[in-house]
Tab-separated table of C-alpha atoms in Angstrom:
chain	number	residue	atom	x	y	z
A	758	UNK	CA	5.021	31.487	13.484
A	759	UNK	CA	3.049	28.387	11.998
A	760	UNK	CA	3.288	30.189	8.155
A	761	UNK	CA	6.976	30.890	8.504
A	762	UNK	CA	7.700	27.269	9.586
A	763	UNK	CA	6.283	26.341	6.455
A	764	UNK	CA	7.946	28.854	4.095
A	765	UNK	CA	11.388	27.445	5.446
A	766	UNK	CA	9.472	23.985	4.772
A	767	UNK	CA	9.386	24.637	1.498
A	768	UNK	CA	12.227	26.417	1.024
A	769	UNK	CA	14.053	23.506	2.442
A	770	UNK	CA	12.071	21.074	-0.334
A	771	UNK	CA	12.926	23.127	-3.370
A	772	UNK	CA	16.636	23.574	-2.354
A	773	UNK	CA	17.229	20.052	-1.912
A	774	UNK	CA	14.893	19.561	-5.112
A	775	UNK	CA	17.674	21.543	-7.059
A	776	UNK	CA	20.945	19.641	-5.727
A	777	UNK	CA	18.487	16.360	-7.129
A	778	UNK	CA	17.434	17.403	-10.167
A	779	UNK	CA	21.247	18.756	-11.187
A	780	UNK	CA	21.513	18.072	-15.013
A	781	UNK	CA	18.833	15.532	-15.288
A	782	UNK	CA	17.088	15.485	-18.362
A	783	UNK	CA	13.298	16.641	-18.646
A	784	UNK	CA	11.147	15.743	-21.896
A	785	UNK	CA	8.395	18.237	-22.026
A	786	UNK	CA	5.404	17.522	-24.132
A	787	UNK	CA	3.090	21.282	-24.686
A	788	UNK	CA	-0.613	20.373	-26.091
A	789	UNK	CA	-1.109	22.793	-28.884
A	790	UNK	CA	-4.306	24.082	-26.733
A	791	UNK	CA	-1.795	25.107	-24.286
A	792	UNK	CA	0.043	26.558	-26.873
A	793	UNK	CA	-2.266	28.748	-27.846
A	794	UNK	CA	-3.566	30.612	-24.724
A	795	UNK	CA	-2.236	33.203	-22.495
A	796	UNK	CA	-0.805	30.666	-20.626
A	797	UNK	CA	1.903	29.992	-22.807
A	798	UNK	CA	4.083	32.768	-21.421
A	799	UNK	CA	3.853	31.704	-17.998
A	800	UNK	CA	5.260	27.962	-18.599
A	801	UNK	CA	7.931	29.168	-20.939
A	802	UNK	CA	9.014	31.826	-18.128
A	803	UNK	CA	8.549	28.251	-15.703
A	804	UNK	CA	11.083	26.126	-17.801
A	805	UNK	CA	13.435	28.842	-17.958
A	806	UNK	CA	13.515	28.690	-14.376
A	807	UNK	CA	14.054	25.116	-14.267
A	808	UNK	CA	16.595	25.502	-16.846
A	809	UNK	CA	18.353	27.942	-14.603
A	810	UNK	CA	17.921	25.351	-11.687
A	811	UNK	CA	20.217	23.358	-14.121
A	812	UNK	CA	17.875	21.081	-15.612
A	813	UNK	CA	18.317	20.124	-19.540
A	814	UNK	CA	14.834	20.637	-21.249
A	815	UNK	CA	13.303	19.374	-24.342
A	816	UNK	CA	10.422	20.698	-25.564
A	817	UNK	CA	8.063	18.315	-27.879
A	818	UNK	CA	4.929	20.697	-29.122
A	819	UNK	CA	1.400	19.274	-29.968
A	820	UNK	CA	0.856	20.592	-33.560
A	821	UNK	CA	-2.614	19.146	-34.122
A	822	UNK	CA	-5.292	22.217	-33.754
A	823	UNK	CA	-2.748	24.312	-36.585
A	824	UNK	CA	-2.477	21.174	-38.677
A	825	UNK	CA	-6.066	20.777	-38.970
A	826	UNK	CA	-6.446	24.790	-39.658
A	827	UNK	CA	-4.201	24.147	-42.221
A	828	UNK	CA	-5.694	21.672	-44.061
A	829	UNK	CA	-8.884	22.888	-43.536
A	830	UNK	CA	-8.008	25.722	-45.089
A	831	UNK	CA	-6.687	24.159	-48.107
A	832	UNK	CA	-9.602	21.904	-48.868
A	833	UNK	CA	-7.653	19.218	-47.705
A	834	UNK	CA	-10.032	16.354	-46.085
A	835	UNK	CA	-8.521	14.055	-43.278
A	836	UNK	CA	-9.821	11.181	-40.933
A	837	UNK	CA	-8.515	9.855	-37.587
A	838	UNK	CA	-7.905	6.097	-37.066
A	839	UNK	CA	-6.191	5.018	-34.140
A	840	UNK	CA	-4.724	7.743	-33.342
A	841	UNK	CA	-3.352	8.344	-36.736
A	842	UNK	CA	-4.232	11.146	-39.072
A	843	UNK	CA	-4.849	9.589	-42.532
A	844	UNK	CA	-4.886	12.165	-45.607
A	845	UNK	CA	-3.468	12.342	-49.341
A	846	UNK	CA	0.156	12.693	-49.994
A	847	UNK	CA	-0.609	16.334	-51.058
A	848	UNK	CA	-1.699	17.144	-47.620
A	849	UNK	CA	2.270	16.518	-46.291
A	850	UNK	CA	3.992	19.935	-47.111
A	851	UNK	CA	0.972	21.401	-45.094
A	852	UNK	CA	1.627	19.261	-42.584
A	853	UNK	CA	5.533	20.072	-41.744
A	854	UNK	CA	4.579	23.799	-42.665
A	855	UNK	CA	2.171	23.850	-39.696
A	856	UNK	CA	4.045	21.729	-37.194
A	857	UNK	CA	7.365	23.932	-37.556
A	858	UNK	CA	4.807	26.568	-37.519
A	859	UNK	CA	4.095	25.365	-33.986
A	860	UNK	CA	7.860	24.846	-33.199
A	861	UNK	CA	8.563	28.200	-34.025
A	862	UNK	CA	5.729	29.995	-31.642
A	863	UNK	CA	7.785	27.710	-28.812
A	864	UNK	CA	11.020	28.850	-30.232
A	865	UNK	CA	10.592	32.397	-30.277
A	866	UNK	CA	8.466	32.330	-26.764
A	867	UNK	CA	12.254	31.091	-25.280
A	868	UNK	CA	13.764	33.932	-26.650
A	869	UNK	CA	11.838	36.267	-25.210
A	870	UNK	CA	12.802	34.434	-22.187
A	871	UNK	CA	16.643	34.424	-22.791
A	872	UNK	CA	16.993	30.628	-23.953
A	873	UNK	CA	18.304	29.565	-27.206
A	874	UNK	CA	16.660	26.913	-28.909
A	875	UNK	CA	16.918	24.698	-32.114
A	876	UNK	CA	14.405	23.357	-34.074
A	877	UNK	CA	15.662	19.867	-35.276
A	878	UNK	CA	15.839	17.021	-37.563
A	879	UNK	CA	16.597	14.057	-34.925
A	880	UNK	CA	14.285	11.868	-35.757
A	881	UNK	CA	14.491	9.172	-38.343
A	882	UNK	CA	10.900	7.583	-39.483
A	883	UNK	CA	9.483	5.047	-41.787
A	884	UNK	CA	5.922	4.981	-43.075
A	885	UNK	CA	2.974	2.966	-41.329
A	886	UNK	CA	2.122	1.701	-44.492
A	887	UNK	CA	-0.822	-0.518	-44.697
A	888	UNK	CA	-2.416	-2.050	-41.744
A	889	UNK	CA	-5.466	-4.422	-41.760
A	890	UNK	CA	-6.398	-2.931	-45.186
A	891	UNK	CA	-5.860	0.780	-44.256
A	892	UNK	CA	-3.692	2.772	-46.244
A	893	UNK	CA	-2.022	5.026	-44.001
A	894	UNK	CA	-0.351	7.183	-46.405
A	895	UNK	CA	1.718	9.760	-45.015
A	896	UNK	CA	1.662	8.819	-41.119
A	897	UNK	CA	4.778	7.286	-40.162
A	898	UNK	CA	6.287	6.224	-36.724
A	899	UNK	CA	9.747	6.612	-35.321
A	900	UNK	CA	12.488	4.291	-36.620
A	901	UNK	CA	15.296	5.915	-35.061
A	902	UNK	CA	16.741	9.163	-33.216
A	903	UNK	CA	20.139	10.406	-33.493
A	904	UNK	CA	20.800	10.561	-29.533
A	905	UNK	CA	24.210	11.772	-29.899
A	906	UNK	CA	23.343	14.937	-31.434
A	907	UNK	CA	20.402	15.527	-29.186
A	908	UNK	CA	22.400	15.176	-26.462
A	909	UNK	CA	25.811	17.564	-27.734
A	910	UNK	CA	22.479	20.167	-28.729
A	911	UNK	CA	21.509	19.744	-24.884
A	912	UNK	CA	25.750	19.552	-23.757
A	913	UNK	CA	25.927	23.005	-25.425
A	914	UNK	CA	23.606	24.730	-23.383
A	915	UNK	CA	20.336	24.605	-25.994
A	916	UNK	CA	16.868	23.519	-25.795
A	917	UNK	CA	16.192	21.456	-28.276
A	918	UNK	CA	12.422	21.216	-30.104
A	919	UNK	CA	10.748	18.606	-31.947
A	920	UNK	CA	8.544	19.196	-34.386
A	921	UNK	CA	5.913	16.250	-35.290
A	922	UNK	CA	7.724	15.480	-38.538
A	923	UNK	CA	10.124	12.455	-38.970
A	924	UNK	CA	12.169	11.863	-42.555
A	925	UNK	CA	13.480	8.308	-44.199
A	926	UNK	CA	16.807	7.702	-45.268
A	927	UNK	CA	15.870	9.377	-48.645
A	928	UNK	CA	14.349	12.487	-46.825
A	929	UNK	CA	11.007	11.812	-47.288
A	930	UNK	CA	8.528	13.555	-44.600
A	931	UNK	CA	6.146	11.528	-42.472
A	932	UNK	CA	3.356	12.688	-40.387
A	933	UNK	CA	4.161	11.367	-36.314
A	934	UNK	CA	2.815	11.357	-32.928
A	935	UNK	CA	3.873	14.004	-30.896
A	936	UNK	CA	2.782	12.006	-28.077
A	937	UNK	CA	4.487	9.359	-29.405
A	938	UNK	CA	7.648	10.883	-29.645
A	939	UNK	CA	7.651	12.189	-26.430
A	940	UNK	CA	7.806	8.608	-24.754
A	941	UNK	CA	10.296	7.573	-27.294
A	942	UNK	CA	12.568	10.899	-26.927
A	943	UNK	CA	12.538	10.346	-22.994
A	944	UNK	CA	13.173	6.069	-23.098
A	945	UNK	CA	16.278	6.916	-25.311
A	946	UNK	CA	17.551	9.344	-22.961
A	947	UNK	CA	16.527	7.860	-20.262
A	948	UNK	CA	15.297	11.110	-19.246
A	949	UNK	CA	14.936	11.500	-15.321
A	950	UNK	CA	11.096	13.326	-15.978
A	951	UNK	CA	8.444	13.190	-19.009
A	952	UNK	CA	6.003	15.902	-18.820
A	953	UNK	CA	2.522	15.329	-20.703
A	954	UNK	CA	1.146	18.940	-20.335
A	955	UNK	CA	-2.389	19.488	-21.669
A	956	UNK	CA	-5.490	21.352	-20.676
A	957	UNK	CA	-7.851	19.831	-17.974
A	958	UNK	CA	-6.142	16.841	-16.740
A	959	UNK	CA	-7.043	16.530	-13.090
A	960	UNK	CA	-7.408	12.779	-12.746
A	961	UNK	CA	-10.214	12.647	-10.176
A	962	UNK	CA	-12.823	11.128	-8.238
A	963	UNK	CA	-15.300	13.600	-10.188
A	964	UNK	CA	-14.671	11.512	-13.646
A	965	UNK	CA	-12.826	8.296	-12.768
A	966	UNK	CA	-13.696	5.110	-10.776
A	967	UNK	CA	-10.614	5.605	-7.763
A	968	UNK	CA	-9.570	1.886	-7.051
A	969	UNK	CA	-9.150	0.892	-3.655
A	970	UNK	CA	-5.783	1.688	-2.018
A	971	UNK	CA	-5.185	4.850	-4.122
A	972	UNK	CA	-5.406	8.233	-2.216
A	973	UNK	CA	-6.336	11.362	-3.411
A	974	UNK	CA	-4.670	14.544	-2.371
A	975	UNK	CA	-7.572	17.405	-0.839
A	976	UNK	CA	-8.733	18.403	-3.999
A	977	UNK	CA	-9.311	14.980	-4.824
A	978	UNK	CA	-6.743	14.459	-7.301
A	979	UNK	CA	-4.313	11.618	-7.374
A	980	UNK	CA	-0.874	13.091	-7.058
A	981	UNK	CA	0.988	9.548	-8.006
A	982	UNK	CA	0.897	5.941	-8.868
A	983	UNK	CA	3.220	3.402	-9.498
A	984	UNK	CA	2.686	1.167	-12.241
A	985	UNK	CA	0.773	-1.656	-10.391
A	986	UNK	CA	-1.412	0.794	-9.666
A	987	UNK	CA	-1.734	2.168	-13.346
A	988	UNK	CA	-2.584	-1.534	-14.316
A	989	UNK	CA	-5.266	-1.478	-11.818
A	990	UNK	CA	-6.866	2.040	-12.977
A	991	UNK	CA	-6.803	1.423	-16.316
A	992	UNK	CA	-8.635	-2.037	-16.079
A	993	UNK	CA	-11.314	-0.291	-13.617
A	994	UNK	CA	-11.682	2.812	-16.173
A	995	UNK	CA	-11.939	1.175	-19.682
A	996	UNK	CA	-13.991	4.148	-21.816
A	997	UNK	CA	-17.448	2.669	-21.942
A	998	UNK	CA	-21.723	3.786	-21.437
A	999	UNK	CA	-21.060	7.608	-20.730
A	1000	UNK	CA	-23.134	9.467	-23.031
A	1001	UNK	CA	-21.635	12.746	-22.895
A	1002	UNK	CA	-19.201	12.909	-25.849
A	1003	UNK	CA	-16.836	15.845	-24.691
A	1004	UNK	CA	-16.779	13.206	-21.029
A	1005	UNK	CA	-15.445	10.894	-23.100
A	1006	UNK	CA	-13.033	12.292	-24.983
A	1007	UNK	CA	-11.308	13.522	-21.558
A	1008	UNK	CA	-11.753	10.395	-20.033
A	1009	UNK	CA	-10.008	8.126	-23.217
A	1010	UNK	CA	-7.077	10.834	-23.406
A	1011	UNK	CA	-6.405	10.735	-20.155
A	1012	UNK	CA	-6.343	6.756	-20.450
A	1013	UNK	CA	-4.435	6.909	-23.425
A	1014	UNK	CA	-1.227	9.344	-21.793
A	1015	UNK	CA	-1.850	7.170	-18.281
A	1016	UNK	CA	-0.946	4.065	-21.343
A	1017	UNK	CA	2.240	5.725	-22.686
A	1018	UNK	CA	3.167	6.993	-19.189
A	1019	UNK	CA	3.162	3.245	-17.718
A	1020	UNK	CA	5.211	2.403	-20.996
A	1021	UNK	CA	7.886	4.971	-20.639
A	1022	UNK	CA	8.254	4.007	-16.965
A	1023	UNK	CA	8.129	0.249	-17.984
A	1024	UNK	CA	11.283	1.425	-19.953
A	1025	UNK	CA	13.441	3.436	-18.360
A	1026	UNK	CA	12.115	6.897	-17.676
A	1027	UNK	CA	12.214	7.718	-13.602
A	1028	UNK	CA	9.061	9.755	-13.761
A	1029	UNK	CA	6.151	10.360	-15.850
A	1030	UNK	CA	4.028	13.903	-14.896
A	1031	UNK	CA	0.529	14.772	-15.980
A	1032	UNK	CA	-0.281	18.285	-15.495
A	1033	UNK	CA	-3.100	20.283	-15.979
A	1034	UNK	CA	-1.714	22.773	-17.801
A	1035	UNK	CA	-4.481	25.297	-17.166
A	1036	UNK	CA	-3.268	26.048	-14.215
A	1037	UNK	CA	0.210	28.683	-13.590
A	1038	UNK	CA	3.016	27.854	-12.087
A	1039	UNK	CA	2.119	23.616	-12.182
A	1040	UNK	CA	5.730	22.832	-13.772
A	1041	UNK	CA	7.846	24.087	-11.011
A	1042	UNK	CA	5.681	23.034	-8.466
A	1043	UNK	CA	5.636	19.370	-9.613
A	1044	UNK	CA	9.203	19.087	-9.812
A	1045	UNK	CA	10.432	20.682	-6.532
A	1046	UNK	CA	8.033	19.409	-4.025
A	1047	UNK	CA	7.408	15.922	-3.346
A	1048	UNK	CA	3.668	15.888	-3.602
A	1049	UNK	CA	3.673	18.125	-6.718
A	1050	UNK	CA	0.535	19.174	-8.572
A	1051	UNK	CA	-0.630	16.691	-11.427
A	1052	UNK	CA	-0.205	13.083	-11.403
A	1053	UNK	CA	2.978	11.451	-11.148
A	1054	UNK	CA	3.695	8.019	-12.913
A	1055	UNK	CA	6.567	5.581	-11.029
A	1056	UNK	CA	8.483	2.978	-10.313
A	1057	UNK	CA	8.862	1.373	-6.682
A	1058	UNK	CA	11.754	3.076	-5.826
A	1059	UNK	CA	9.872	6.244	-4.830
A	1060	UNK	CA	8.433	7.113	-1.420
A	1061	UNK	CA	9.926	4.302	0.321
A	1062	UNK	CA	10.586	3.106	4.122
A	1063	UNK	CA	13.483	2.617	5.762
A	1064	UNK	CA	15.128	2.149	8.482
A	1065	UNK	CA	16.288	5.656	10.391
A	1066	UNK	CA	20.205	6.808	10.301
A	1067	UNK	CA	22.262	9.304	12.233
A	1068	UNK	CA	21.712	11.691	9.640
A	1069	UNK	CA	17.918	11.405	9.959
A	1070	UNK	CA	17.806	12.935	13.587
A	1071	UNK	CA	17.420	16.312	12.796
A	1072	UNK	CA	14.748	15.832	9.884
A	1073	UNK	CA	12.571	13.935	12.477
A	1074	UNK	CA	12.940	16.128	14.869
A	1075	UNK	CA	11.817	18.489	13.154
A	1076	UNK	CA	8.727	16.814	11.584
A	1077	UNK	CA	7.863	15.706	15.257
A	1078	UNK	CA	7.540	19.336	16.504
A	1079	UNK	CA	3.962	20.403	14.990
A	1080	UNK	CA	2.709	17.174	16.708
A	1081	UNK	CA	4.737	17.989	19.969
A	1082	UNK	CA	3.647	21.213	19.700
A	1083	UNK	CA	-0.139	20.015	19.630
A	1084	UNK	CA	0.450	17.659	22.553
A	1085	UNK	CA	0.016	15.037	20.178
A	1086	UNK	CA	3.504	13.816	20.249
A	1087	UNK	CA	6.457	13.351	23.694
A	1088	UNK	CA	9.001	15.663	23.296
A	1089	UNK	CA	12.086	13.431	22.331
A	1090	UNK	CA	15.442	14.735	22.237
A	1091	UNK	CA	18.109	13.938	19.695
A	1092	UNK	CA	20.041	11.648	22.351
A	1093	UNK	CA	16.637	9.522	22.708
A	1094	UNK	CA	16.235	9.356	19.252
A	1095	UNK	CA	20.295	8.351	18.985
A	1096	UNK	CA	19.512	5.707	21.775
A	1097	UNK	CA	16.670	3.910	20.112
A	1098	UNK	CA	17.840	4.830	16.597
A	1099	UNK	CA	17.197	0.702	15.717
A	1100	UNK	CA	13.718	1.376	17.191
A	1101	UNK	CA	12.985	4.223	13.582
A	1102	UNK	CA	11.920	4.054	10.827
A	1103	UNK	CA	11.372	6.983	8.365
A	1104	UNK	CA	9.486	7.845	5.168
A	1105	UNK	CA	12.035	9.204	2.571
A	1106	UNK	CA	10.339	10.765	-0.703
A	1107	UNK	CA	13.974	12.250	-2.453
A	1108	UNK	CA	15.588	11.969	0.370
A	1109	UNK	CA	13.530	14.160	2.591
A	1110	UNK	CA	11.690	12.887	5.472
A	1111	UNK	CA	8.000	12.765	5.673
A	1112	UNK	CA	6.565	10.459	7.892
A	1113	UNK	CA	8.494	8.667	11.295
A	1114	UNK	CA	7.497	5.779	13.580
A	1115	UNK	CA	9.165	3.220	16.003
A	1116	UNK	CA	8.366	0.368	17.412
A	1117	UNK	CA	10.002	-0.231	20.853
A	1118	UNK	CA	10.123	-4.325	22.554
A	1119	UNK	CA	9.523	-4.487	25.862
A	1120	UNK	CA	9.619	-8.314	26.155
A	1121	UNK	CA	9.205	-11.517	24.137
A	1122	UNK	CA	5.575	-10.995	23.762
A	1123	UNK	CA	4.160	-7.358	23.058
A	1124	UNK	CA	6.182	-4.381	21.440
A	1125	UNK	CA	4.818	-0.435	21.286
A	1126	UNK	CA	4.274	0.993	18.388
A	1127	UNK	CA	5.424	5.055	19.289
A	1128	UNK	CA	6.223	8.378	17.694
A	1129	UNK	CA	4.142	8.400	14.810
A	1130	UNK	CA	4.230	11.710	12.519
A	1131	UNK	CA	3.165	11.718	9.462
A	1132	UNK	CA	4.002	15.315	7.172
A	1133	UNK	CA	0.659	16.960	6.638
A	1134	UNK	CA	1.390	17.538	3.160
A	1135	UNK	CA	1.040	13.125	2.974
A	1136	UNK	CA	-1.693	12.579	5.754
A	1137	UNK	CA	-4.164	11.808	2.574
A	1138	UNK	CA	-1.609	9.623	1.237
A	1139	UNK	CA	-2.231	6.525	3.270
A	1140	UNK	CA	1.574	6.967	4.697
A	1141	UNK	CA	0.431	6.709	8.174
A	1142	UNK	CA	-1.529	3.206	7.686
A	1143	UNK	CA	1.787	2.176	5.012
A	1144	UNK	CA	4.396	2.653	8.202
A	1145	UNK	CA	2.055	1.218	10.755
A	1146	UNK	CA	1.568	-2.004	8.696
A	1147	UNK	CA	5.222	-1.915	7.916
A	1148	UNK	CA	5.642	-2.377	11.983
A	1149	UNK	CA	3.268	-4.731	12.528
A	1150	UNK	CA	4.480	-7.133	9.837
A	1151	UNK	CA	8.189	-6.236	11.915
A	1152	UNK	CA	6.189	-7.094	14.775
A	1153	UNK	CA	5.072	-10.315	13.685
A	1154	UNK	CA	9.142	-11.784	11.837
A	1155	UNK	CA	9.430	-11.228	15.869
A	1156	UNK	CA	7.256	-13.453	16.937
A	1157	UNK	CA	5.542	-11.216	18.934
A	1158	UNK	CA	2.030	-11.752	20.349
A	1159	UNK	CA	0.723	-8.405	20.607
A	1160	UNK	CA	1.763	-4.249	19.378
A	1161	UNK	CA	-0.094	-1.743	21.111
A	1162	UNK	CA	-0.262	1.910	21.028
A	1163	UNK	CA	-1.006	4.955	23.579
A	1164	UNK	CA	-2.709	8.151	21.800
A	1165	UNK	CA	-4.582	10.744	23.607
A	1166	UNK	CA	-6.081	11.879	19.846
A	1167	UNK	CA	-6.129	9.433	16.965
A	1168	UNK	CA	-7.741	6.812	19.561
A	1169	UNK	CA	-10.544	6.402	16.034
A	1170	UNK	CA	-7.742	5.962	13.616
A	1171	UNK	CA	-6.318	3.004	15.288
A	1172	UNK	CA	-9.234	1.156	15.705
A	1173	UNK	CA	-10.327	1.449	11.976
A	1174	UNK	CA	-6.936	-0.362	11.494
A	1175	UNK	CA	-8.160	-3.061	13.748
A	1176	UNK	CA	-6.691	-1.839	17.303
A	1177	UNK	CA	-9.212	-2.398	20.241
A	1178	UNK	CA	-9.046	-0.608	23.313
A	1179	UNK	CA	-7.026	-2.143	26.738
A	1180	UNK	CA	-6.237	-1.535	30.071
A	1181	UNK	CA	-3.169	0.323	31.089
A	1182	UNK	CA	-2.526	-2.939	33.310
A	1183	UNK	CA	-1.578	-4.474	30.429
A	1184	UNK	CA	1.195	-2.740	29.185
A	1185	UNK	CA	4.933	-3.578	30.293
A	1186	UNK	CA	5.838	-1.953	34.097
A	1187	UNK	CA	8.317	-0.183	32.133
A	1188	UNK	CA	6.268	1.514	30.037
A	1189	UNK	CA	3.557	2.398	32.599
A	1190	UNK	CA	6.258	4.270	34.854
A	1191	UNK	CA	6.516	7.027	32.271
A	1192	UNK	CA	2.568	6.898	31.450
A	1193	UNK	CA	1.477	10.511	32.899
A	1194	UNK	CA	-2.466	11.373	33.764
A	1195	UNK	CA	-2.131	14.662	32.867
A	1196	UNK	CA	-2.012	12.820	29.253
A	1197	UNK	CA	-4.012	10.140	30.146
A	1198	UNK	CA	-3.194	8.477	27.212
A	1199	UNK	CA	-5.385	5.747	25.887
A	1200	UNK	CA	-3.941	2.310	25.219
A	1201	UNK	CA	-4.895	0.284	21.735
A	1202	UNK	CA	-3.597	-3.435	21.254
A	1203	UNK	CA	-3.700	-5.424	17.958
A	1204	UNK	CA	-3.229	-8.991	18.530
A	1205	UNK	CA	-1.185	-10.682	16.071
A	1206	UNK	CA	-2.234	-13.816	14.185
C-alpha cells in the first residue's frame, strides 16, 4: 500500500512538473568528459524526453579534452590563465575543427534519438586582447548573440547547439568559454533552467565546509540554495591548504560554476542545476520533482510559505494521512480544515504542497501551534523548523504571551527549538476537552519575548 501511495506521489509531481515546465526554455551545458562516456546515450535519450514533455532545449558542449587532443597532436603548445586557453594564431583552425567536432558527436547522438538539431553561428565575439601584459591571442569573449534567430531555430521545433567558437564582424574565429556562454545564452533568454552537467559534482559535506542553516538531503548533498546562501558558501569554501591536487581541482570547479550559477540567477535565469552527470537518469529527475538530484541555484521565490486556500484542502489532506496513519497526526476532515482555513499555512515548492501547520488562538495570551506535516521527501530540509518559526513570529505580531504544542512523538524536536515541557493545566479548557489519554499527548510551551 505504502509503495503505491508513493508511485501516485510521484506521478502526481511529474504531471504537474509538465503543465509547469510547458515551453520554458532549458540551457544545457554537457562537459566533454560526459561527452565521451557511455553515458552520453542515456542523457540524450533524457532530453528527448523532456523535449517531448514540451520543453525547448539548447545544448552548449564542453569541447576542451578534443581541443587539447588536437593540438597536442599537432605540436601545438598551449597554457591556461584564468580560465583562458592562450596559444598561437595557428592553433585557431584546430580549435573550431575540434569544437564542431564535439558539436557534431551531440548532433548526431539526437538523431539517433529522433530530434533535429543545428549547429550554429549565434554568437558574435571580440578578442580579449591584452590584459595586464598578457597577450591573449585568439581567446575572445561574447560581444553579442543574435536572440532572434535562436529563438525562430527553437520556434521551429529544433535544438539548437553551440559550439565554443564566436566570430567578429569580419568573421574572424575566437576561442570562448563554453561555460561562459552557457550563462550568457540562458540571461539573454531568460531561460527558465541552466544545466551545468559535468562528472562528479556532488556538493557535499565529504569535500566542502556546509555553513550553518544549509541542509543536506540523506546522501548528504545539498539539493538547493538561494543566492544568500551561495554568498555564504563561497566565502566559507575559498580553495586554499588542501594538498591533494585532483581535491582541488574539484573543489575550485565546483566554486567556479557555484560563481556563474549565482550570476545567471543574479540576472534573470529562474534556476541554475548542477548535476553530477555520472549518474543516469539525473536530468529528468531534477526537473520534475521538487527536491531533484544535483544542486539547485535560486532566487527567493522558490519553496515559499503561505497562507492555505480552498484549493489547498485536498493536497493537505493528503500529506496529513502518513502522519494520521502513524498516530502522529488527528484525523481532520476537509470541513475542519474549511473552518479554520485562516488557522493554515502551507509549504508550496511549484505549486505542490509539502509541508502544513496552523496555529489556532484560544485567548489573548497563548495560541497552539497544531497539525504539523512536513513531506518526507523535505524532513532534512529544515521545512519543519522554517514553518514553526514562521508561527511563532505570527504568534508574537499578536501579542501573544505564550505558543504551545501537544505531540505524543517529536516531544525531542520541540525542545531543541526551545519548547519546555508543561502541565496540561495550563492549556485553554477548550483545548483540554478534546485532549484524549489514550494519546496522552505531551504539552510543550515556548514563551515569547
Amino acid at each position: 500500500m505504502q509503495e503505491i501511495i508513493e508511485k501516485a506521489r510521484q506521478i502526481r509531481d511529474v504531471i504537474r512538473y509538465i503543465k509547469f515546465f510547458k515551453n520554458a526554455v532549458a540551457v544545457i551545458y554537457i562537459d566533454d568528459d560526459i561527452i565521451d562516456s557511455p553515458i552520453l546515450k542515456n542523457h540524450i535519450h533524457d532530453i528527448s524526453l523532456i523535449r517531448e514533455a514540451g520543453l525547448k532545449v539548447i545544448i552548449v558542449p564542453g569541447a576542451r579534452k578534443r581541443i587539447n587532443e588536437v593540438l597536442q597532436n599537432a605540436g601545438i603548445s598551449w597554457e591556461i590563465k584564468n580560465g583562458s586557453r592562450l596559444t598561437s594564431p595557428e592553433a585557431m583552425p584546430l580549435i573550431k575543427m575540434a569544437a564542431f567536432d564535439v558539436s557534431n558527436t551531440i548532433m548526431n547522438n539526437l538523431a539517433g534519438d529522433n530530434l533535429t538539431a543545428v549547429i550554429g553561428n549565434w554568437v558574435k565575439a571580440r578578442g580579449k586582447g591584452v590584459i595586464d601584459g598578457t597577450d591573449y591571442g585568439t581567446s575572445g569573449e561574447i560581444d553579442k548573440l543574435q536572440i532572434e534567430g535562436i529563438e525562430k531555430t527553437l520556434d521551429d521545433g529544433f535544438v539548437p547547439i553551440f559550439p565554443c567558437i564566436g566570430w567578429n564582424s569580419v568573421g574572424k574565429p575566437y576561442n570562448i568559454s563554453s561555460l561562459d556562454l552557457a550563462r550568457q545564452i540562458a540571461i539573454h533568454l531568460q531561460a527558465d533552467k541552466l544545466f551545468y552537467i559535468l562528472p562528479d559534482t556532488q556538493i557535499s559535506n565529504e569535500d566542502f565546509v556546509i555553513p550553518q542553516g544549509i541542509n543536506l538531503s540523506p546522501d548528504n548533498n545539498i539539493p538547493a540554495m538561494n543566492l544568500e546562501e551561495v554568498d555564504l558558501f563561497l566565502k566559507q569554501n575559498q580553495t586554499g591548504s588542501d594538498t591533494d591536487k585532483n581535491v582541488n581541482t574539484k573543489k575550485a570547479k565546483i566554486l567556479e560554476l557555484l560563481s556563474l550559477a549565482k550570476n545567471a540567477c543574479s540576472n534573470g535565469v529562474s534556476r541554475i542545476h548542477i548535476l553530477n552527470g555520472n549518474i543516469e537518469g539525473i536530468i529528468p529527475s531534477e526537473i520534475f520533482s521538487g527536491i531533484g538530484s544535483g544542486t539547485m541555484i535560486y532566487k527567493d521565490d522558490y519553496g515559499g510559505i503561505r497562507n492555505m486556500t480552498a484549493d489547498d484542502i485536498s493536497g493537505v489532506l493528503y500529506l496529513m494521512n502518513p502522519f494520521v496513519q502513524k498516530g502522529i497526526l488527528l484525523q481532520r476532515t476537509s470541513a475542519q480544515l474549511q473552518e479554520s482555513l485562516d488557522d493554515f499555512i502551507v509549504y508550496d515548492v511549484d505549486g505542490g504542497i509539502h509541508a502544513c501547520a496552523a496555529l489556532h488562538k484560544y485567548d489573548g495570551k497563548q495560541a497552539e501551534i497544531a497539525a504539523v506535516a512536513v513531506d518526507e521527501a523535505y524532513s532534512n530540509l529544515g521545512v519543519g523548523l522554517k514553518i514553526i518559526k514562521y508561527l511563532v513570529n505570527r504568534a508574537r505580531e499578536m501579542n501573544l504571551e505564550s505558543v504551545f504544542v501537544l505531540t505524543t512523538k517529536t516531544a525531542d524536536w520541540f525542545e531543541k527549538q526551545g519548547f519546555k515541557p508543561d502541565s496540561l493545566e495550563s492549556i485553554p479548557e477548550a483545548r483540554r476537552k478534546i485532549w484524549t489519554p489514550s494519546r496522552n499527548s505531551k504539552v510543550l510551551r515556548l514563551m515569547l519575548d
